[in-house]
């Protein structure tokens, strides 16, 4: 019903291009893992290698401890939900969902009972007689999910499963996908380029870039303490303040900042601070800053400021709407030092 996945130093080469440049990743049984990254970073390639639709150039892929390289897709404990859903238009929903069970030799009544159960799981109870053409995009997505889950895979692979849906439906389906995964308990690996979607659903988020993993872990950890500048910027707005290590701290234009570091004297570093960690009041003072841009966003005001101490370093902050911060205003801001991440420049 569920299985762990071990991906060890997997590479994939297309001619001279390295689609995967050495990916190592462990996914626990029953985890919801989301691969996220910009177009072309290798997410789909990695998913295809897990599903058996593509062979790696090098490395190992184990599911439940069993080597998968060379095992055909149909013999793997995986099923894949493709972005276009690939439903059979001339078949009823029930027959669509029961299709994989027929291939596995289940009798008709058991197949149909199971298919009903799966339609119920995805919120389409009683709709079994309909054809896919009579459904909305969101409903088709559910049918594709029901069909994939009907065969009780240990691992479900989803390639941009919500990509065809409008934003509201997409956000609603995210919650449902996660709830369904909790109920069935299988390991899910989901590909998306939408970082909000990734953070909302994942137990483990994997940020990819140019065929490599930049960072991976629980979404909150990766958002708060990113391991690389790319991962930091990909998951949301981030301020980057350059510094140099002096006496075990990062020296910046704002003085010594951030956590203590073991990096050698003189090492170049970058301090990362999310806009929500710049605020009026307590913290490491950034001194007087001039507001050069202010956007009202309901819950807060998003501002861009230029510090007097560093007029070449615009900073983004998210401020309470009650605070006067219009374009041209001079205000004082501080950094919540506890939330600063120190990265070594590469
Ligand atoms: P997207 O979000 O656009 O689908 P992705 O992160 O899924 O992107 P991949 O489809 O895995 O990226 O592609 C990774 C890299 O490998 C890209 O540079 C792509 O051009 C290349 N690539 C993928 N498939 C092939 C192929 N069959 N032949 C040659 N190059 C390929």
CSV table of C-alpha atoms and ligand atoms in Angstrom, one decimal:
chain,number,residue,atom,x,y,z
A,1,UNK,CA,0.0,0.0,0.0
A,2,UNK,CA,2.9,2.3,0.5
A,3,UNK,CA,6.7,2.2,-0.1
A,4,UNK,CA,9.8,4.3,0.5
A,5,UNK,CA,11.8,5.6,-2.5
A,6,UNK,CA,15.6,5.8,-2.7
A,7,UNK,CA,17.1,7.8,-5.6
A,8,UNK,CA,20.9,7.6,-5.6
A,9,UNK,CA,23.1,9.8,-7.8
A,10,UNK,CA,20.7,9.6,-10.7
A,11,UNK,CA,21.9,11.3,-13.9
A,12,UNK,CA,20.1,11.7,-17.3
A,13,UNK,CA,21.9,12.8,-20.4
A,14,UNK,CA,20.3,13.8,-23.7
A,15,UNK,CA,23.2,14.2,-26.1
A,16,UNK,CA,25.4,16.9,-24.5
A,17,UNK,CA,22.6,18.1,-22.2
A,18,UNK,CA,22.4,16.9,-18.6
A,19,UNK,CA,18.7,16.9,-17.7
A,20,UNK,CA,19.7,15.4,-14.3
A,21,UNK,CA,23.2,16.1,-13.0
A,22,UNK,CA,23.3,13.7,-10.0
A,23,UNK,CA,20.2,13.6,-7.9
A,24,UNK,CA,20.1,11.9,-4.5
A,25,UNK,CA,16.9,11.8,-2.6
A,26,UNK,CA,15.1,9.7,0.0
A,27,UNK,CA,11.4,9.7,0.3
A,28,UNK,CA,9.7,7.9,3.2
A,29,UNK,CA,6.8,5.6,2.8
A,30,UNK,CA,3.5,7.5,2.9
A,31,UNK,CA,5.1,10.9,2.4
A,32,UNK,CA,3.7,13.5,0.1
A,33,UNK,CA,6.7,14.7,-1.8
A,34,UNK,CA,6.5,17.6,-4.2
A,35,UNK,CA,9.2,18.3,-6.8
A,36,UNK,CA,9.2,22.0,-7.7
A,37,UNK,CA,11.4,24.2,-9.9
A,38,UNK,CA,11.4,26.3,-13.1
A,39,UNK,CA,10.7,24.9,-16.5
A,40,UNK,CA,13.4,22.6,-17.7
A,41,UNK,CA,14.9,21.9,-14.3
A,42,UNK,CA,14.4,18.1,-14.7
A,43,UNK,CA,11.2,17.5,-12.6
A,44,UNK,CA,9.4,15.5,-15.3
A,45,UNK,CA,12.5,13.6,-16.2
A,46,UNK,CA,12.9,12.5,-12.6
A,47,UNK,CA,9.2,11.5,-12.4
A,48,UNK,CA,9.5,9.6,-15.7
A,49,UNK,CA,12.5,7.7,-14.3
A,50,UNK,CA,10.5,6.7,-11.2
A,51,UNK,CA,7.5,5.6,-13.3
A,52,UNK,CA,9.6,3.5,-15.7
A,53,UNK,CA,9.0,5.7,-18.8
A,54,UNK,CA,12.6,6.7,-19.1
A,55,UNK,CA,15.9,5.0,-18.0
A,56,UNK,CA,18.5,7.0,-16.1
A,57,UNK,CA,22.0,7.3,-17.7
A,58,UNK,CA,23.5,6.5,-14.3
A,59,UNK,CA,22.6,5.9,-10.7
A,60,UNK,CA,20.1,3.8,-8.8
A,61,UNK,CA,16.3,4.0,-8.1
A,62,UNK,CA,14.9,1.7,-5.4
A,63,UNK,CA,11.3,1.4,-4.4
A,64,UNK,CA,10.7,-0.6,-1.2
A,65,UNK,CA,14.4,-1.6,-1.5
A,66,UNK,CA,13.9,-3.1,-5.0
A,67,UNK,CA,16.0,-1.8,-7.9
A,68,UNK,CA,13.7,-0.3,-10.5
A,69,UNK,CA,16.1,0.5,-13.3
A,70,UNK,CA,15.2,-1.9,-16.2
A,71,UNK,CA,11.8,-2.9,-14.7
A,72,UNK,CA,9.1,-2.0,-17.1
A,73,UNK,CA,6.4,0.6,-16.0
A,74,UNK,CA,3.7,-2.0,-15.8
A,75,UNK,CA,5.7,-4.2,-13.4
A,76,UNK,CA,6.4,-1.3,-11.0
A,77,UNK,CA,4.4,-0.6,-7.8
A,78,UNK,CA,3.7,2.8,-9.3
A,79,UNK,CA,1.0,4.5,-11.3
A,80,UNK,CA,1.2,7.8,-13.0
A,81,UNK,CA,-1.5,10.5,-13.4
A,82,UNK,CA,-0.6,12.4,-16.5
A,83,UNK,CA,-1.3,16.1,-17.0
A,84,UNK,CA,-3.8,15.5,-19.8
A,85,UNK,CA,-5.6,12.8,-17.6
A,86,UNK,CA,-5.6,10.4,-20.6
A,87,UNK,CA,-9.2,9.3,-20.0
A,88,UNK,CA,-11.1,7.1,-22.6
A,89,UNK,CA,-13.8,9.5,-24.0
A,90,UNK,CA,-16.1,6.7,-25.2
A,91,UNK,CA,-16.1,4.9,-21.8
A,92,UNK,CA,-18.3,5.7,-18.8
A,93,UNK,CA,-16.5,7.0,-15.7
A,94,UNK,CA,-17.0,3.7,-14.0
A,95,UNK,CA,-15.3,1.8,-16.8
A,96,UNK,CA,-12.5,4.3,-17.0
A,97,UNK,CA,-11.8,3.8,-13.3
A,98,UNK,CA,-12.2,0.1,-13.5
A,99,UNK,CA,-9.9,-0.2,-16.6
A,100,UNK,CA,-6.7,-0.9,-14.7
A,101,UNK,CA,-8.4,-3.5,-12.6
A,102,UNK,CA,-9.5,-5.4,-15.7
A,103,UNK,CA,-5.9,-5.6,-16.8
A,104,UNK,CA,-5.1,-7.1,-13.4
A,105,UNK,CA,-7.7,-9.9,-13.8
A,106,UNK,CA,-10.4,-8.8,-11.3
A,107,UNK,CA,-13.9,-10.1,-12.0
A,108,UNK,CA,-16.5,-7.6,-13.3
A,109,UNK,CA,-18.5,-7.2,-10.1
A,110,UNK,CA,-15.5,-6.6,-8.0
A,111,UNK,CA,-14.1,-4.2,-10.5
A,112,UNK,CA,-17.2,-2.1,-10.5
A,113,UNK,CA,-17.6,-2.2,-6.8
A,114,UNK,CA,-14.0,-1.0,-6.4
A,115,UNK,CA,-14.5,1.7,-9.1
A,116,UNK,CA,-17.6,3.0,-7.3
A,117,UNK,CA,-15.6,3.2,-4.1
A,118,UNK,CA,-12.8,5.2,-5.8
A,119,UNK,CA,-15.3,7.6,-7.4
A,120,UNK,CA,-16.7,8.1,-3.9
A,121,UNK,CA,-13.2,8.8,-2.6
A,122,UNK,CA,-12.7,11.6,-5.0
A,123,UNK,CA,-16.1,13.1,-4.5
A,124,UNK,CA,-17.9,11.7,-7.6
A,125,UNK,CA,-20.2,9.2,-6.0
A,126,UNK,CA,-23.1,8.3,-8.3
A,127,UNK,CA,-21.6,9.8,-11.4
A,128,UNK,CA,-20.2,6.5,-12.7
A,129,UNK,CA,-22.5,6.4,-15.8
A,130,UNK,CA,-21.4,9.7,-17.2
A,131,UNK,CA,-18.8,10.1,-20.0
A,132,UNK,CA,-15.6,12.2,-19.4
A,133,UNK,CA,-16.8,14.6,-22.1
A,134,UNK,CA,-19.7,15.7,-19.7
A,135,UNK,CA,-17.2,16.7,-17.0
A,136,UNK,CA,-15.5,19.9,-16.0
A,137,UNK,CA,-11.7,20.0,-15.9
A,138,UNK,CA,-11.7,19.5,-12.1
A,139,UNK,CA,-14.0,16.5,-12.4
A,140,UNK,CA,-11.8,14.9,-15.0
A,141,UNK,CA,-8.8,15.4,-12.8
A,142,UNK,CA,-10.7,13.5,-10.0
A,143,UNK,CA,-11.5,10.6,-12.4
A,144,UNK,CA,-7.9,10.3,-13.4
A,145,UNK,CA,-6.9,10.2,-9.8
A,146,UNK,CA,-9.6,7.6,-9.0
A,147,UNK,CA,-8.4,5.5,-11.9
A,148,UNK,CA,-4.8,5.7,-10.7
A,149,UNK,CA,-5.7,4.8,-7.1
A,150,UNK,CA,-8.0,2.0,-8.0
A,151,UNK,CA,-5.1,-0.4,-8.6
A,152,UNK,CA,-3.7,0.4,-5.1
A,153,UNK,CA,-0.2,1.5,-6.1
A,154,UNK,CA,2.4,1.8,-3.4
A,155,UNK,CA,3.6,5.0,-5.1
A,156,UNK,CA,1.4,7.5,-7.1
A,157,UNK,CA,3.2,9.8,-9.5
A,158,UNK,CA,1.5,13.0,-10.5
A,159,UNK,CA,2.8,15.3,-13.3
A,160,UNK,CA,1.3,18.8,-12.9
A,161,UNK,CA,-2.0,17.3,-11.8
A,162,UNK,CA,-3.7,20.6,-11.3
A,163,UNK,CA,-2.0,22.5,-14.2
A,164,UNK,CA,-5.2,22.6,-16.3
A,165,UNK,CA,-7.4,24.1,-13.6
A,166,UNK,CA,-8.2,27.7,-12.8
A,167,UNK,CA,-6.7,29.2,-9.7
A,168,UNK,CA,-9.6,28.8,-7.3
A,169,UNK,CA,-10.2,25.2,-8.3
A,170,UNK,CA,-6.5,24.6,-8.1
A,171,UNK,CA,-6.3,25.7,-4.5
A,172,UNK,CA,-9.4,23.7,-3.5
A,173,UNK,CA,-8.1,20.6,-5.2
A,174,UNK,CA,-4.7,20.9,-3.4
A,175,UNK,CA,-6.5,20.4,-0.1
A,176,UNK,CA,-8.4,17.5,-1.5
A,177,UNK,CA,-5.3,15.8,-3.0
A,178,UNK,CA,-3.6,16.0,0.4
A,179,UNK,CA,-6.7,14.7,2.2
A,180,UNK,CA,-7.0,11.7,-0.3
A,181,UNK,CA,-3.3,10.9,0.1
A,182,UNK,CA,-3.8,10.8,3.9
A,183,UNK,CA,-6.7,8.5,3.5
A,184,UNK,CA,-5.0,6.0,1.1
A,185,UNK,CA,-1.6,6.2,2.7
A,186,UNK,CA,0.4,5.7,-0.5
A,187,UNK,CA,3.6,7.6,-1.2
A,188,UNK,CA,2.8,10.5,-3.6
A,189,UNK,CA,5.4,12.3,-5.8
A,190,UNK,CA,3.9,15.4,-7.4
A,191,UNK,CA,5.5,17.7,-9.9
A,192,UNK,CA,4.6,21.4,-10.2
A,193,UNK,CA,6.2,24.7,-11.0
A,194,UNK,CA,3.9,26.5,-8.6
A,195,UNK,CA,5.8,27.1,-5.3
A,196,UNK,CA,2.6,28.0,-3.4
A,197,UNK,CA,1.1,24.7,-4.4
A,198,UNK,CA,4.3,22.9,-3.4
A,199,UNK,CA,4.4,24.5,0.1
A,200,UNK,CA,0.7,23.9,0.7
A,201,UNK,CA,0.7,20.2,-0.1
A,202,UNK,CA,4.2,18.8,0.6
A,203,UNK,CA,5.4,16.9,3.6
A,204,UNK,CA,8.8,17.0,1.7
A,205,UNK,CA,9.4,19.8,-0.8
A,206,UNK,CA,12.3,19.3,-3.3
A,207,UNK,CA,13.5,22.5,-5.0
A,208,UNK,CA,15.2,21.7,-8.3
A,209,UNK,CA,17.3,23.8,-10.6
A,210,UNK,CA,19.3,22.9,-13.7
A,211,UNK,CA,19.2,19.1,-13.1
A,212,UNK,CA,20.1,19.3,-9.4
A,213,UNK,CA,18.4,19.5,-6.0
A,214,UNK,CA,19.0,22.9,-4.4
A,215,UNK,CA,17.3,22.1,-1.2
A,216,UNK,CA,14.8,19.5,0.2
A,217,UNK,CA,12.9,19.0,3.4
A,218,UNK,CA,9.8,20.0,5.2
A,219,UNK,CA,8.3,23.1,3.5
A,220,UNK,CA,8.6,25.3,6.6
A,221,UNK,CA,12.2,24.5,7.1
A,222,UNK,CA,13.1,25.1,3.4
A,223,UNK,CA,11.1,28.4,3.4
A,224,UNK,CA,12.6,29.6,6.7
A,225,UNK,CA,16.2,28.3,6.4
A,226,UNK,CA,16.9,27.7,2.7
A,227,UNK,CA,20.1,25.9,1.9
A,228,UNK,CA,20.8,28.0,-1.2
A,229,UNK,CA,20.1,31.4,-2.7
A,230,UNK,CA,18.1,29.8,-5.5
A,231,UNK,CA,15.9,27.9,-3.1
A,232,UNK,CA,15.5,31.0,-1.0
A,233,UNK,CA,14.3,33.2,-4.0
A,234,UNK,CA,12.2,30.5,-5.6
A,235,UNK,CA,9.9,30.0,-2.6
A,236,UNK,CA,9.1,33.6,-2.1
A,237,UNK,CA,10.4,37.1,-1.9
A,238,UNK,CA,13.8,37.4,-0.1
A,239,UNK,CA,16.2,40.2,0.8
A,240,UNK,CA,19.8,39.4,0.2
A,241,UNK,CA,22.4,41.4,2.1
A,242,UNK,CA,26.1,40.8,1.2
A,243,UNK,CA,28.6,40.4,4.0
A,244,UNK,CA,32.1,39.3,4.9
A,245,UNK,CA,33.0,37.0,7.8
A,246,UNK,CA,34.8,38.9,10.6
A,247,UNK,CA,35.3,37.5,14.0
A,248,UNK,CA,32.8,34.7,13.4
A,249,UNK,CA,30.0,36.9,12.3
A,250,UNK,CA,28.9,38.4,9.0
A,251,UNK,CA,29.9,42.1,8.7
A,252,UNK,CA,27.5,44.0,6.5
A,253,UNK,CA,26.7,47.7,5.8
A,254,UNK,CA,24.2,47.4,8.7
A,255,UNK,CA,26.9,46.1,11.1
A,256,UNK,CA,27.4,42.5,12.3
A,257,UNK,CA,24.4,40.5,11.5
A,258,UNK,CA,23.0,37.0,11.6
A,259,UNK,CA,24.0,33.8,13.4
A,260,UNK,CA,27.6,32.9,14.4
A,261,UNK,CA,29.5,31.1,11.7
A,262,UNK,CA,32.4,28.7,11.5
A,263,UNK,CA,33.4,30.0,8.0
A,264,UNK,CA,36.9,31.4,7.7
A,265,UNK,CA,37.7,35.1,8.2
A,266,UNK,CA,37.1,37.0,5.0
A,267,UNK,CA,34.7,34.5,3.5
A,268,UNK,CA,32.0,36.2,1.4
A,269,UNK,CA,28.5,35.4,2.6
A,270,UNK,CA,24.9,36.5,2.0
A,271,UNK,CA,22.3,37.1,4.6
A,272,UNK,CA,18.8,36.3,3.7
A,273,UNK,CA,15.7,37.9,5.3
A,274,UNK,CA,12.1,37.5,4.2
A,275,UNK,CA,10.1,40.7,3.9
A,276,UNK,CA,7.9,39.7,6.9
A,277,UNK,CA,11.0,39.8,9.1
A,278,UNK,CA,11.7,43.5,8.4
A,279,UNK,CA,9.6,45.5,10.8
A,280,UNK,CA,9.4,48.7,12.9
A,281,UNK,CA,10.6,48.2,16.5
A,282,UNK,CA,12.8,45.6,18.1
A,283,UNK,CA,15.6,43.8,16.3
A,284,UNK,CA,18.8,44.7,14.5
A,285,UNK,CA,18.4,48.3,13.4
A,286,UNK,CA,18.6,49.1,9.7
A,287,UNK,CA,18.5,52.8,10.6
A,288,UNK,CA,16.4,55.2,8.6
A,289,UNK,CA,15.0,54.0,5.3
A,290,UNK,CA,13.1,55.8,2.6
A,291,UNK,CA,9.9,54.3,1.2
A,292,UNK,CA,10.1,54.2,-2.6
A,293,UNK,CA,7.2,51.9,-3.3
A,294,UNK,CA,4.1,50.9,-1.3
A,295,UNK,CA,1.4,48.5,-2.3
A,296,UNK,CA,-1.7,48.0,-0.2
A,297,UNK,CA,-2.4,44.2,0.0
A,298,UNK,CA,-5.3,44.1,2.5
A,299,UNK,CA,-3.7,42.3,5.4
A,300,UNK,CA,-0.5,44.3,5.1
A,301,UNK,CA,1.4,46.8,3.0
A,302,UNK,CA,4.2,45.6,0.8
A,303,UNK,CA,6.9,48.3,0.6
A,304,UNK,CA,10.3,48.7,-1.0
A,305,UNK,CA,12.7,50.9,0.9
A,306,UNK,CA,16.1,52.3,0.5
A,307,UNK,CA,18.2,52.4,3.7
A,308,UNK,CA,20.2,55.5,4.2
A,309,UNK,CA,23.2,53.3,5.2
A,310,UNK,CA,23.0,51.3,1.9
A,311,UNK,CA,21.3,53.3,-0.8
A,312,UNK,CA,22.2,50.7,-3.4
A,313,UNK,CA,20.4,47.9,-1.6
A,314,UNK,CA,16.7,48.2,-2.0
A,315,UNK,CA,14.9,46.0,0.6
A,316,UNK,CA,11.4,44.6,0.6
A,317,UNK,CA,9.3,44.7,3.8
A,318,UNK,CA,5.8,43.6,4.7
A,319,UNK,CA,4.4,46.1,7.2
A,320,UNK,CA,1.2,46.4,9.2
A,321,UNK,CA,-1.4,48.6,7.4
A,322,UNK,CA,-1.8,50.8,10.5
A,323,UNK,CA,1.8,52.0,10.1
A,324,UNK,CA,2.2,55.2,8.0
A,325,UNK,CA,4.5,54.2,5.1
A,326,UNK,CA,3.8,56.1,2.0
A,327,UNK,CA,6.1,56.7,-0.9
A,328,UNK,CA,8.7,59.3,0.2
A,329,UNK,CA,8.3,58.7,4.0
A,330,UNK,CA,11.3,58.1,6.2
A,331,UNK,CA,10.8,55.4,8.7
A,332,UNK,CA,13.0,53.2,10.9
A,333,UNK,CA,13.1,49.5,10.4
A,334,UNK,CA,14.8,46.6,12.1
A,335,UNK,CA,15.5,43.1,11.2
A,336,UNK,CA,14.3,40.2,13.2
A,337,UNK,CA,17.7,38.7,13.7
A,338,UNK,CA,16.4,35.3,14.7
A,339,UNK,CA,15.1,34.7,11.2
A,340,UNK,CA,18.2,35.5,9.3
A,341,UNK,CA,19.8,32.8,7.2
A,342,UNK,CA,23.5,33.0,6.5
A,343,UNK,CA,24.7,31.4,3.2
A,344,UNK,CA,28.2,31.1,1.9
A,345,UNK,CA,28.7,32.6,-1.5
A,346,UNK,CA,29.7,30.1,-4.2
B,1,LIG,P1,8.7,21.7,-17.4
B,1,LIG,O1,8.1,22.3,-16.1
B,1,LIG,O2,8.8,22.7,-18.5
B,1,LIG,O3,8.0,20.4,-17.8
B,1,LIG,P2,10.8,20.1,-16.3
B,1,LIG,O4,11.4,20.6,-15.0
B,1,LIG,O5,9.8,19.0,-16.1
B,1,LIG,O6,10.2,21.3,-17.1
B,1,LIG,P3,12.2,18.2,-18.0
B,1,LIG,O7,11.0,18.0,-18.9
B,1,LIG,O8,12.5,17.2,-17.0
B,1,LIG,O9,12.0,19.6,-17.2
B,1,LIG,O10,13.4,18.6,-18.9
B,1,LIG,C1,14.7,18.8,-18.3
B,1,LIG,C2,15.7,19.1,-19.4
B,1,LIG,O11,15.9,18.0,-20.3
B,1,LIG,C3,15.3,20.2,-20.3
B,1,LIG,O12,16.4,21.0,-20.6
B,1,LIG,C4,14.7,19.6,-21.5
B,1,LIG,O13,14.9,20.4,-22.7
B,1,LIG,C5,15.6,18.3,-21.6
B,1,LIG,N1,14.8,17.2,-22.2
B,1,LIG,C6,13.7,16.6,-21.7
B,1,LIG,N2,13.3,15.6,-22.5
B,1,LIG,C7,14.2,15.5,-23.6
B,1,LIG,C8,14.3,14.7,-24.7
B,1,LIG,N3,13.4,13.7,-24.9
B,1,LIG,N4,15.3,14.9,-25.6
B,1,LIG,C9,16.2,15.9,-25.3
B,1,LIG,N5,16.1,16.8,-24.3
B,1,LIG,C10,15.1,16.6,-23.4
